[in-house]
Amino acid sequence: MRDIVLVTIDSLRADHVGWHGYDRETTPTLDRRAAEARTFSNAFAHACSTRPSFPSILTSSYALEHGGFERLSEERTTLAEALSDAGYRTAGFHSNLYLSADFGYDRGFDTFYDSRTDPSPTAKARNAVKRHLDSDGLVYRTLQRAFNATEKRAGVEIGSAYVDAADVTDLALEWVEESATDRGSPRFLWVHYMDVHHPYVPPAEHQRRFRDEPVSERDAIQLRRKMLESPDEVTESELETLIDLYDAEIAYVDAEIGRLLDGVESRWGDDAAVAVTADHGEEFRDHGGFSHSATFYDEVLRVPLLIDDGSGNDDHDDLVGLLDLAPTLAEHAGADRPDAFRGESLASMADHSREAVIAEWADTSDDADARRFAVRTDDWKLVRLEDGTERLFDLSSDPDERTNLVADEPDAAARLRDRLEDHERLLAGSSGEMASVVMDEDVKERLRDLGYQE
């Protein structure tokens, strides 16, 4: 049994990493590891944002199975549970509150850090206002408008939406050091980095790799507001600045991943199986917008994936879904494959036969029943919106997904509709009622800071 390390990066699109051919040096650390690892150039998330994506990564199940992704159903089995049952010591470190213990993501972990509280002084001040004043009162509304106006006009970020990559690495390395003394059990470590998610406020030293003068945090926050609230007004120069900041965040996280993996190798040895991927990508006006809405375009679905398991350095162009990651790591661990896992192991590509990746989204607000789906093969993609509207793209001739052929290619559309109908039958067979998660105002505010509507 060997140690397992899973690193996930929020919002990292595949075409902004070096081993996928990006012309900027955003990922030198991971590029060196990719040169010795197995890489997957056609890897796709099963959703466009964190909440519906992570069930596939950590439980090898679809977001809309078992009552949906409001929280993890007991019908799902987490990778950590599978490895814990196999005798592993397990630890997870991250700061995306939609992956917190409140939503069931602590299951199977002996040690679990999810940054449940936000200690920054400005956040404490804002939340004190919320806790101690009537939200319908004049004083509350006046102070809240002041907070929002300060961030919007002055560019000051009030509070901290996530924990900085260096701090997450430090926490993980403390556990790596502590667990190194236990030679009787293999170890599973999961670390999720949030920094590539907007707001893009990378350290100046990493910004200087891509631009002459660093952007101040004030200006970065102000530009992020414009990106989200008035995307049509973002100028070409501002778009270039946003991409500079995004790339600098990638470079910063790449350096921290290097520090993390160096620490693992120095304390555990070099036999660990390491996997690195992202939960989804990011749009920079590829189709008129920003961030990572449920559009199902490739800029938000295609993700980097490398697996360094000592078996070689092949680059695979087979179609891969993130459903396939947990079964792969369970196999490397010698753990029993849980019955609830849907994916196919990538440990031996000779046995891998995925023909399509299906992506999902649903409105989780009260009394809503809106769902969106996409099914992607090597050559075609069909998207179905909640109102029944469909988009069909011939990816072989239209990789940028510009021309909707749903009326012109009825046979291709029919084949993909059949796959969606099969998928909907699978979902119907696993339906269940999920209790909603009650979040306190601190958690809600941090999620809003990340652009989520809780």
Tab-separated table of C-alpha atoms in Angstrom:
chain	number	residue	atom	x	y	z
A	1	MET	CA	0.000	0.000	0.000
A	2	ARG	CA	1.400	3.374	-0.984
A	3	ASP	CA	0.802	6.932	0.114
A	4	ILE	CA	-1.710	8.919	-1.958
A	5	VAL	CA	-1.660	12.700	-2.508
A	6	LEU	CA	-4.522	14.479	-4.274
A	7	VAL	CA	-4.115	18.168	-5.100
A	8	THR	CA	-7.076	20.076	-6.522
A	9	ILE	CA	-7.014	23.660	-7.745
A	10	ASP	CA	-10.100	25.809	-7.967
A	11	SER	CA	-10.978	27.404	-11.340
A	12	LEU	CA	-7.892	26.289	-13.288
A	13	ARG	CA	-8.602	25.966	-17.018
A	14	ALA	CA	-6.509	23.433	-18.878
A	15	ASP	CA	-5.182	25.747	-21.584
A	16	HIS	CA	-3.416	27.949	-19.015
A	17	VAL	CA	-0.946	25.289	-17.853
A	18	GLY	CA	2.393	24.693	-19.469
A	19	TRP	CA	2.086	20.982	-20.164
A	20	HIS	CA	-1.021	21.716	-22.234
A	21	GLY	CA	0.977	24.086	-24.425
A	22	TYR	CA	0.303	27.478	-22.818
A	23	ASP	CA	2.844	30.034	-24.022
A	24	ARG	CA	3.353	31.547	-20.563
A	25	GLU	CA	5.394	29.899	-17.824
A	26	THR	CA	2.568	29.585	-15.309
A	27	THR	CA	3.317	26.068	-14.037
A	28	PRO	CA	7.059	25.319	-14.133
A	29	THR	CA	6.880	23.100	-11.051
A	30	LEU	CA	4.004	21.020	-12.326
A	31	ASP	CA	5.463	20.958	-15.843
A	32	ARG	CA	8.549	19.197	-14.478
A	33	ARG	CA	6.371	16.655	-12.727
A	34	ALA	CA	4.165	16.253	-15.798
A	35	ALA	CA	7.256	15.330	-17.811
A	36	GLU	CA	7.611	12.256	-15.599
A	37	ALA	CA	3.911	11.543	-15.085
A	38	ARG	CA	0.896	10.388	-17.027
A	39	THR	CA	-1.048	13.358	-18.338
A	40	PHE	CA	-4.538	13.516	-19.816
A	41	SER	CA	-5.217	16.128	-22.470
A	42	ASN	CA	-8.948	15.372	-22.763
A	43	ALA	CA	-9.984	15.478	-19.117
A	44	PHE	CA	-13.298	17.131	-18.238
A	45	ALA	CA	-15.165	18.135	-15.124
A	46	HIS	CA	-18.788	17.036	-14.786
A	47	ALA	CA	-19.917	20.541	-13.834
A	48	CYS	CA	-18.890	24.175	-14.216
A	49	SER	CA	-18.556	25.128	-10.555
A	50	THR	CA	-17.342	23.698	-7.266
A	51	ARG	CA	-20.557	22.482	-5.669
A	52	PRO	CA	-21.757	20.215	-8.486
A	53	SER	CA	-18.216	19.255	-9.532
A	54	PHE	CA	-16.756	17.874	-6.331
A	55	PRO	CA	-19.108	14.917	-5.880
A	56	SER	CA	-17.551	13.474	-9.034
A	57	ILE	CA	-13.994	14.097	-7.793
A	58	LEU	CA	-14.293	12.768	-4.254
A	59	THR	CA	-17.177	10.267	-4.568
A	60	SER	CA	-17.084	9.220	-8.259
A	61	SER	CA	-20.786	9.969	-8.545
A	62	TYR	CA	-22.848	12.523	-10.444
A	63	ALA	CA	-23.907	15.764	-8.811
A	64	LEU	CA	-27.631	15.128	-9.268
A	65	GLU	CA	-27.617	11.572	-7.945
A	66	HIS	CA	-28.898	10.764	-4.461
A	67	GLY	CA	-30.968	13.896	-4.037
A	68	GLY	CA	-28.489	16.349	-5.503
A	69	PHE	CA	-25.392	18.212	-4.383
A	70	GLU	CA	-26.848	20.308	-1.569
A	71	ARG	CA	-24.780	18.039	0.667
A	72	LEU	CA	-23.214	14.589	0.327
A	73	SER	CA	-25.789	11.852	0.760
A	74	GLU	CA	-24.909	8.834	2.867
A	75	GLU	CA	-25.557	6.851	-0.306
A	76	ARG	CA	-22.299	8.215	-1.685
A	77	THR	CA	-18.928	6.842	-0.577
A	78	THR	CA	-16.058	9.309	-0.352
A	79	LEU	CA	-12.558	8.416	-1.451
A	80	ALA	CA	-11.397	9.172	2.087
A	81	GLU	CA	-13.892	6.649	3.491
A	82	ALA	CA	-12.692	3.980	1.050
A	83	LEU	CA	-9.062	4.578	1.968
A	84	SER	CA	-9.782	4.820	5.692
A	85	ASP	CA	-11.520	1.447	5.526
A	86	ALA	CA	-8.363	0.113	3.841
A	87	GLY	CA	-6.235	1.235	6.795
A	88	TYR	CA	-5.091	4.682	5.654
A	89	ARG	CA	-4.520	7.719	7.834
A	90	THR	CA	-6.386	10.531	6.091
A	91	ALA	CA	-6.235	14.321	6.094
A	92	GLY	CA	-7.829	17.112	4.072
A	93	PHE	CA	-6.990	20.836	3.967
A	94	HIS	CA	-8.905	23.536	2.082
A	95	SER	CA	-10.928	26.726	2.521
A	96	ASN	CA	-13.924	26.461	0.189
A	97	LEU	CA	-16.863	26.435	2.556
A	98	TYR	CA	-19.027	24.496	0.105
A	99	LEU	CA	-16.626	21.624	0.781
A	100	SER	CA	-16.862	21.956	4.548
A	101	ALA	CA	-17.979	19.459	7.156
A	102	ASP	CA	-21.415	21.088	7.045
A	103	PHE	CA	-21.819	19.600	3.558
A	104	GLY	CA	-20.451	16.165	4.489
A	105	TYR	CA	-16.972	16.506	2.999
A	106	ASP	CA	-15.235	15.595	6.262
A	107	ARG	CA	-16.414	12.000	6.008
A	108	GLY	CA	-13.543	9.541	6.147
A	109	PHE	CA	-10.940	12.106	7.222
A	110	ASP	CA	-9.066	11.714	10.512
A	111	THR	CA	-7.854	15.318	10.229
A	112	PHE	CA	-9.931	17.900	8.378
A	113	TYR	CA	-9.406	21.653	8.039
A	114	ASP	CA	-12.089	23.618	6.188
A	115	SER	CA	-11.495	27.179	7.470
A	116	ARG	CA	-14.936	27.273	9.000
A	117	THR	CA	-14.260	30.687	10.543
A	118	ASP	CA	-12.778	33.820	9.015
A	119	PRO	CA	-10.412	35.525	11.494
A	120	SER	CA	-9.604	38.671	9.540
A	121	PRO	CA	-10.365	41.868	11.500
A	122	THR	CA	-12.396	43.474	8.736
A	123	ALA	CA	-14.504	40.368	8.330
A	124	LYS	CA	-15.066	40.272	12.084
A	125	ALA	CA	-16.230	43.881	11.944
A	126	ARG	CA	-18.635	43.183	9.119
A	127	ASN	CA	-20.006	40.067	10.758
A	128	ALA	CA	-20.349	41.838	14.104
A	129	VAL	CA	-22.661	44.259	12.340
A	130	LYS	CA	-24.714	41.338	11.082
A	131	ARG	CA	-24.838	39.532	14.416
A	132	HIS	CA	-25.715	42.444	16.623
A	133	LEU	CA	-27.963	44.621	14.518
A	134	ASP	CA	-31.413	43.974	13.141
A	135	SER	CA	-30.978	43.341	9.420
A	136	ASP	CA	-34.127	45.328	8.708
A	137	GLY	CA	-32.923	48.303	10.697
A	138	LEU	CA	-31.584	51.579	9.359
A	139	VAL	CA	-28.203	51.309	11.109
A	140	TYR	CA	-27.596	47.814	9.736
A	141	ARG	CA	-28.552	48.794	6.198
A	142	THR	CA	-26.412	51.939	6.342
A	143	LEU	CA	-23.311	50.075	7.563
A	144	GLN	CA	-23.786	47.241	5.079
A	145	ARG	CA	-24.061	49.725	2.212
A	146	ALA	CA	-20.858	51.318	3.473
A	147	PHE	CA	-19.040	47.967	3.408
A	148	ASN	CA	-20.242	47.220	-0.122
A	149	ALA	CA	-19.536	50.724	-1.404
A	150	THR	CA	-16.032	50.658	0.083
A	151	GLU	CA	-15.232	47.447	-1.766
A	152	LYS	CA	-16.856	48.538	-5.010
A	153	ARG	CA	-15.509	52.073	-5.297
A	154	ALA	CA	-12.240	51.990	-3.375
A	155	GLY	CA	-11.346	48.461	-4.280
A	156	VAL	CA	-10.832	47.322	-0.703
A	157	GLU	CA	-11.680	43.705	-0.090
A	158	ILE	CA	-13.676	43.460	3.118
A	159	GLY	CA	-12.852	40.148	4.734
A	160	SER	CA	-11.166	37.073	3.387
A	161	ALA	CA	-13.070	34.698	1.131
A	162	TYR	CA	-10.461	31.949	1.378
A	163	VAL	CA	-7.227	31.000	3.118
A	164	ASP	CA	-4.035	31.906	1.276
A	165	ALA	CA	-2.164	29.093	-0.487
A	166	ALA	CA	0.928	29.477	1.681
A	167	ASP	CA	-1.136	29.034	4.839
A	168	VAL	CA	-2.905	25.968	3.440
A	169	THR	CA	0.460	24.473	2.493
A	170	ASP	CA	1.815	25.154	5.987
A	171	LEU	CA	-1.148	23.394	7.589
A	172	ALA	CA	-0.783	20.394	5.297
A	173	LEU	CA	2.962	20.160	5.904
A	174	GLU	CA	2.415	20.159	9.656
A	175	TRP	CA	0.311	17.026	9.202
A	176	VAL	CA	2.854	15.535	6.797
A	177	GLU	CA	5.547	16.016	9.457
A	178	GLU	CA	3.394	14.617	12.251
A	179	SER	CA	2.267	11.604	10.241
A	180	ALA	CA	5.812	10.774	9.123
A	181	THR	CA	6.468	9.179	12.508
A	182	ASP	CA	3.689	6.623	11.966
A	183	ARG	CA	5.227	4.009	9.730
A	184	GLY	CA	2.494	1.480	10.341
A	185	SER	CA	-0.179	3.054	8.123
A	186	PRO	CA	-0.183	4.461	4.597
A	187	ARG	CA	-1.386	8.049	4.265
A	188	PHE	CA	-3.911	9.898	2.105
A	189	LEU	CA	-3.586	13.678	1.819
A	190	TRP	CA	-6.022	15.945	-0.042
A	191	VAL	CA	-5.209	19.649	-0.460
A	192	HIS	CA	-7.433	22.090	-2.329
A	193	TYR	CA	-6.102	25.537	-3.289
A	194	MET	CA	-8.539	28.405	-3.767
A	195	ASP	CA	-6.263	31.213	-4.955
A	196	VAL	CA	-6.887	30.791	-8.699
A	197	HIS	CA	-10.574	31.540	-8.019
A	198	HIS	CA	-11.446	35.217	-8.265
A	199	PRO	CA	-10.769	37.673	-6.699
A	200	TYR	CA	-7.373	37.487	-8.379
A	201	VAL	CA	-4.977	39.108	-5.898
A	202	PRO	CA	-1.650	37.313	-6.418
A	203	PRO	CA	1.595	38.336	-4.717
A	204	ALA	CA	3.519	41.043	-6.548
A	205	GLU	CA	6.527	38.781	-7.148
A	206	HIS	CA	4.384	36.442	-9.237
A	207	GLN	CA	2.688	39.305	-11.071
A	208	ARG	CA	6.079	40.567	-12.230
A	209	ARG	CA	6.550	37.375	-14.222
A	210	PHE	CA	3.779	38.538	-16.578
A	211	ARG	CA	3.653	42.347	-16.386
A	212	ASP	CA	5.999	45.235	-15.696
A	213	GLU	CA	4.085	46.779	-12.803
A	214	PRO	CA	2.047	44.806	-10.257
A	215	VAL	CA	-1.630	45.616	-9.846
A	216	SER	CA	-2.540	46.795	-6.366
A	217	GLU	CA	-5.009	44.773	-4.366
A	218	ARG	CA	-7.312	47.785	-4.404
A	219	ASP	CA	-7.330	47.926	-8.216
A	220	ALA	CA	-7.632	44.148	-8.540
A	221	ILE	CA	-10.726	44.046	-6.337
A	222	GLN	CA	-12.269	46.968	-8.187
A	223	LEU	CA	-11.643	45.268	-11.537
A	224	ARG	CA	-13.118	42.035	-10.245
A	225	ARG	CA	-16.303	43.891	-9.362
A	226	LYS	CA	-16.495	45.261	-12.887
A	227	MET	CA	-15.840	41.826	-14.366
A	228	LEU	CA	-18.771	40.309	-12.472
A	229	GLU	CA	-21.240	43.188	-12.522
A	230	SER	CA	-20.552	44.909	-15.862
A	231	PRO	CA	-18.730	42.389	-18.077
A	232	ASP	CA	-19.647	44.228	-21.284
A	233	GLU	CA	-17.811	47.301	-20.031
A	234	VAL	CA	-14.482	45.533	-19.436
A	235	THR	CA	-11.982	46.987	-21.908
A	236	GLU	CA	-9.386	44.968	-23.831
A	237	SER	CA	-6.678	46.408	-21.614
A	238	GLU	CA	-8.609	45.399	-18.509
A	239	LEU	CA	-9.145	41.931	-19.948
A	240	GLU	CA	-5.397	41.595	-20.395
A	241	THR	CA	-4.912	42.707	-16.798
A	242	LEU	CA	-7.392	40.122	-15.543
A	243	ILE	CA	-5.571	37.382	-17.437
A	244	ASP	CA	-2.226	38.608	-16.062
A	245	LEU	CA	-3.624	38.378	-12.543
A	246	TYR	CA	-5.157	34.965	-13.180
A	247	ASP	CA	-1.888	33.626	-14.566
A	248	ALA	CA	0.017	35.058	-11.617
A	249	GLU	CA	-2.333	33.261	-9.239
A	250	ILE	CA	-1.644	30.024	-11.130
A	251	ALA	CA	2.097	30.622	-10.815
A	252	TYR	CA	1.744	31.288	-7.090
A	253	VAL	CA	-0.224	28.090	-6.521
A	254	ASP	CA	2.243	26.157	-8.672
A	255	ALA	CA	5.060	27.283	-6.375
A	256	GLU	CA	3.079	26.274	-3.291
A	257	ILE	CA	2.297	22.861	-4.758
A	258	GLY	CA	6.015	22.458	-5.324
A	259	ARG	CA	6.683	23.276	-1.688
A	260	LEU	CA	3.974	20.835	-0.604
A	261	LEU	CA	5.259	17.946	-2.724
A	262	ASP	CA	8.864	18.618	-1.748
A	263	GLY	CA	7.802	18.337	1.880
A	264	VAL	CA	5.926	15.111	1.219
A	265	GLU	CA	8.922	13.549	-0.508
A	266	SER	CA	11.382	14.652	2.166
A	267	ARG	CA	9.289	13.171	5.003
A	268	TRP	CA	7.478	10.244	3.336
A	269	GLY	CA	9.851	9.277	0.546
A	270	ASP	CA	9.228	9.396	-3.180
A	271	ASP	CA	6.840	6.473	-3.601
A	272	ALA	CA	3.564	8.402	-3.152
A	273	ALA	CA	1.078	8.398	-6.021
A	274	VAL	CA	0.306	12.040	-6.780
A	275	ALA	CA	-2.685	13.376	-8.727
A	276	VAL	CA	-3.249	17.031	-9.638
A	277	THR	CA	-6.398	18.423	-11.247
A	278	ALA	CA	-8.978	21.238	-11.064
A	279	ASP	CA	-12.675	21.268	-10.241
A	280	HIS	CA	-13.535	23.411	-13.289
A	281	GLY	CA	-12.088	26.071	-15.559
A	282	GLU	CA	-12.685	29.787	-15.983
A	283	GLU	CA	-14.052	32.003	-18.746
A	284	PHE	CA	-12.411	35.205	-19.932
A	285	ARG	CA	-15.048	36.427	-22.362
A	286	ASP	CA	-14.534	33.365	-24.612
A	287	HIS	CA	-18.310	33.381	-25.030
A	288	GLY	CA	-19.112	36.839	-23.715
A	289	GLY	CA	-18.803	36.296	-19.974
A	290	PHE	CA	-16.419	35.823	-17.077
A	291	SER	CA	-16.012	33.430	-14.153
A	292	HIS	CA	-17.558	29.936	-14.389
A	293	SER	CA	-21.280	29.944	-14.963
A	294	ALA	CA	-23.095	26.781	-16.076
A	295	THR	CA	-22.523	27.375	-19.779
A	296	PHE	CA	-20.840	23.975	-20.386
A	297	TYR	CA	-18.380	25.461	-22.844
A	298	ASP	CA	-14.961	23.811	-22.845
A	299	GLU	CA	-13.229	26.755	-21.173
A	300	VAL	CA	-15.122	25.888	-17.981
A	301	LEU	CA	-15.259	22.088	-18.392
A	302	ARG	CA	-11.804	21.100	-19.636
A	303	VAL	CA	-9.361	20.672	-16.750
A	304	PRO	CA	-5.719	19.673	-16.377
A	305	LEU	CA	-5.039	16.203	-14.998
A	306	LEU	CA	-1.758	14.534	-14.203
A	307	ILE	CA	-1.153	11.333	-12.287
A	308	ASP	CA	2.395	10.624	-11.149
A	309	ASP	CA	2.224	6.969	-10.140
A	310	GLY	CA	5.616	5.786	-11.310
A	311	SER	CA	4.192	3.940	-14.315
A	312	GLY	CA	5.636	6.181	-17.025
A	313	ASN	CA	5.236	9.560	-18.680
A	314	ASP	CA	2.639	8.960	-21.368
A	315	ASP	CA	0.286	11.685	-22.580
A	316	HIS	CA	-3.200	10.247	-23.130
A	317	ASP	CA	-5.776	11.888	-25.389
A	318	ASP	CA	-8.544	9.462	-24.373
A	319	LEU	CA	-11.754	11.058	-23.129
A	320	VAL	CA	-11.609	11.205	-19.325
A	321	GLY	CA	-14.077	12.457	-16.733
A	322	LEU	CA	-13.216	13.423	-13.167
A	323	LEU	CA	-15.522	10.581	-12.128
A	324	ASP	CA	-12.565	8.395	-13.079
A	325	LEU	CA	-10.133	9.898	-10.573
A	326	ALA	CA	-11.329	8.380	-7.285
A	327	PRO	CA	-11.445	4.810	-8.691
A	328	THR	CA	-7.909	5.314	-9.999
A	329	LEU	CA	-6.550	6.411	-6.629
A	330	ALA	CA	-8.439	3.663	-4.812
A	331	GLU	CA	-6.822	1.119	-7.133
A	332	HIS	CA	-3.366	2.568	-6.519
A	333	ALA	CA	-4.069	2.263	-2.797
A	334	GLY	CA	-5.120	-1.353	-3.079
A	335	ALA	CA	-8.482	-0.440	-1.564
A	336	ASP	CA	-11.745	-2.130	-2.433
A	337	ARG	CA	-13.727	-0.231	-5.046
A	338	PRO	CA	-16.935	1.119	-3.443
A	339	ASP	CA	-20.152	-0.034	-5.123
A	340	ALA	CA	-21.285	3.595	-5.423
A	341	PHE	CA	-18.345	4.646	-7.637
A	342	ARG	CA	-19.433	5.375	-11.239
A	343	GLY	CA	-16.084	6.090	-12.854
A	344	GLU	CA	-13.553	3.930	-14.639
A	345	SER	CA	-10.042	3.556	-13.250
A	346	LEU	CA	-7.269	5.177	-15.252
A	347	ALA	CA	-4.610	2.906	-13.762
A	348	SER	CA	-4.560	0.915	-16.987
A	349	MET	CA	-5.698	2.848	-20.025
A	350	ALA	CA	-5.970	-0.414	-21.955
A	351	ASP	CA	-9.087	-1.090	-19.889
A	352	HIS	CA	-10.514	2.438	-20.151
A	353	SER	CA	-13.407	2.883	-22.543
A	354	ARG	CA	-15.214	6.134	-21.747
A	355	GLU	CA	-17.248	7.335	-24.736
A	356	ALA	CA	-18.845	10.447	-23.233
A	357	VAL	CA	-18.656	12.888	-20.351
A	358	ILE	CA	-21.936	14.160	-18.934
A	359	ALA	CA	-22.084	17.448	-17.063
A	360	GLU	CA	-24.922	18.749	-14.896
A	361	TRP	CA	-26.312	21.750	-13.077
A	362	ALA	CA	-29.474	22.376	-11.064
A	363	ASP	CA	-30.993	25.344	-9.299
A	364	THR	CA	-30.869	24.445	-5.607
A	365	SER	CA	-33.065	27.291	-4.397
A	366	ASP	CA	-36.390	26.484	-2.751
A	367	ASP	CA	-39.089	25.071	-5.039
A	368	ALA	CA	-36.834	25.277	-8.095
A	369	ASP	CA	-36.669	22.385	-10.560
A	370	ALA	CA	-34.424	23.869	-13.229
A	371	ARG	CA	-31.756	21.550	-14.621
A	372	ARG	CA	-29.144	21.823	-17.333
A	373	PHE	CA	-27.154	19.035	-18.946
A	374	ALA	CA	-24.371	18.562	-21.424
A	375	VAL	CA	-23.054	15.416	-23.040
A	376	ARG	CA	-19.632	15.560	-24.700
A	377	THR	CA	-17.975	12.949	-26.877
A	378	ASP	CA	-14.684	13.303	-28.726
A	379	ASP	CA	-16.423	14.965	-31.668
A	380	TRP	CA	-19.766	16.357	-30.491
A	381	LYS	CA	-21.339	18.255	-27.617
A	382	LEU	CA	-25.043	18.664	-26.899
A	383	VAL	CA	-26.181	21.185	-24.269
A	384	ARG	CA	-29.744	21.261	-22.983
A	385	LEU	CA	-30.866	24.276	-20.960
A	386	GLU	CA	-33.608	24.327	-18.362
A	387	ASP	CA	-36.167	25.691	-20.853
A	388	GLY	CA	-35.471	22.855	-23.300
A	389	THR	CA	-33.297	24.935	-25.625
A	390	GLU	CA	-30.493	22.881	-27.130
A	391	ARG	CA	-27.068	23.666	-28.582
A	392	LEU	CA	-25.125	21.174	-30.669
A	393	PHE	CA	-21.473	21.667	-31.624
A	394	ASP	CA	-19.289	19.724	-34.025
A	395	LEU	CA	-16.048	19.864	-32.043
A	396	SER	CA	-13.929	18.450	-34.847
A	397	SER	CA	-14.667	21.415	-37.140
A	398	ASP	CA	-15.752	23.974	-34.523
A	399	PRO	CA	-13.587	23.495	-31.406
A	400	ASP	CA	-14.428	27.007	-30.180
A	401	GLU	CA	-18.138	26.110	-30.077
A	402	ARG	CA	-19.471	28.973	-32.175
A	403	THR	CA	-22.025	27.373	-34.493
A	404	ASN	CA	-25.157	25.686	-33.159
A	405	LEU	CA	-25.965	22.766	-35.472
A	406	VAL	CA	-28.916	21.315	-33.593
A	407	ALA	CA	-31.258	21.947	-36.536
A	408	ASP	CA	-28.725	20.876	-39.161
A	409	GLU	CA	-27.447	17.599	-37.668
A	410	PRO	CA	-30.523	15.698	-36.448
A	411	ASP	CA	-28.784	12.309	-36.328
A	412	ALA	CA	-25.936	13.526	-34.117
A	413	ALA	CA	-28.398	15.372	-31.887
A	414	ALA	CA	-30.566	12.261	-31.567
A	415	ARG	CA	-27.597	10.093	-30.539
A	416	LEU	CA	-26.628	12.496	-27.764
A	417	ARG	CA	-30.235	12.914	-26.635
A	418	ASP	CA	-30.376	9.142	-26.176
A	419	ARG	CA	-27.370	9.364	-23.863
A	420	LEU	CA	-29.010	12.151	-21.879
A	421	GLU	CA	-32.212	10.159	-21.538
A	422	ASP	CA	-30.225	7.192	-20.235
A	423	HIS	CA	-28.559	9.511	-17.756
A	424	GLU	CA	-31.851	10.977	-16.594
A	425	ARG	CA	-33.133	7.447	-15.980
A	426	LEU	CA	-30.043	6.781	-13.861
A	427	LEU	CA	-30.759	9.919	-11.836
A	428	ALA	CA	-34.406	8.961	-11.369
A	429	GLY	CA	-33.319	5.613	-9.976
A	430	SER	CA	-31.123	7.243	-7.344
A	431	SER	CA	-33.366	10.106	-6.289
A	432	GLY	CA	-33.754	10.972	-2.644
A	433	GLU	CA	-34.575	13.826	-0.326
A	434	MET	CA	-31.642	15.781	1.082
A	435	ALA	CA	-31.889	17.948	4.158
A	436	SER	CA	-30.766	21.483	3.408
A	437	VAL	CA	-27.695	22.898	5.106
A	438	VAL	CA	-28.255	25.801	7.484
A	439	MET	CA	-25.395	28.272	7.128
A	440	ASP	CA	-24.645	31.068	9.539
A	441	GLU	CA	-24.121	34.564	8.190
A	442	ASP	CA	-20.307	34.381	8.396
A	443	VAL	CA	-20.301	31.429	6.010
A	444	LYS	CA	-22.849	33.010	3.674
A	445	GLU	CA	-20.823	36.200	3.462
A	446	ARG	CA	-17.599	34.418	2.599
A	447	LEU	CA	-19.410	32.496	-0.114
A	448	ARG	CA	-20.816	35.746	-1.494
A	449	ASP	CA	-17.260	37.146	-1.538
A	450	LEU	CA	-16.365	34.309	-3.905
A	451	GLY	CA	-19.299	35.153	-6.163
A	452	TYR	CA	-21.573	32.324	-4.984
A	453	GLN	CA	-25.259	32.856	-4.388
A	454	GLU	CA	-25.862	30.606	-1.406
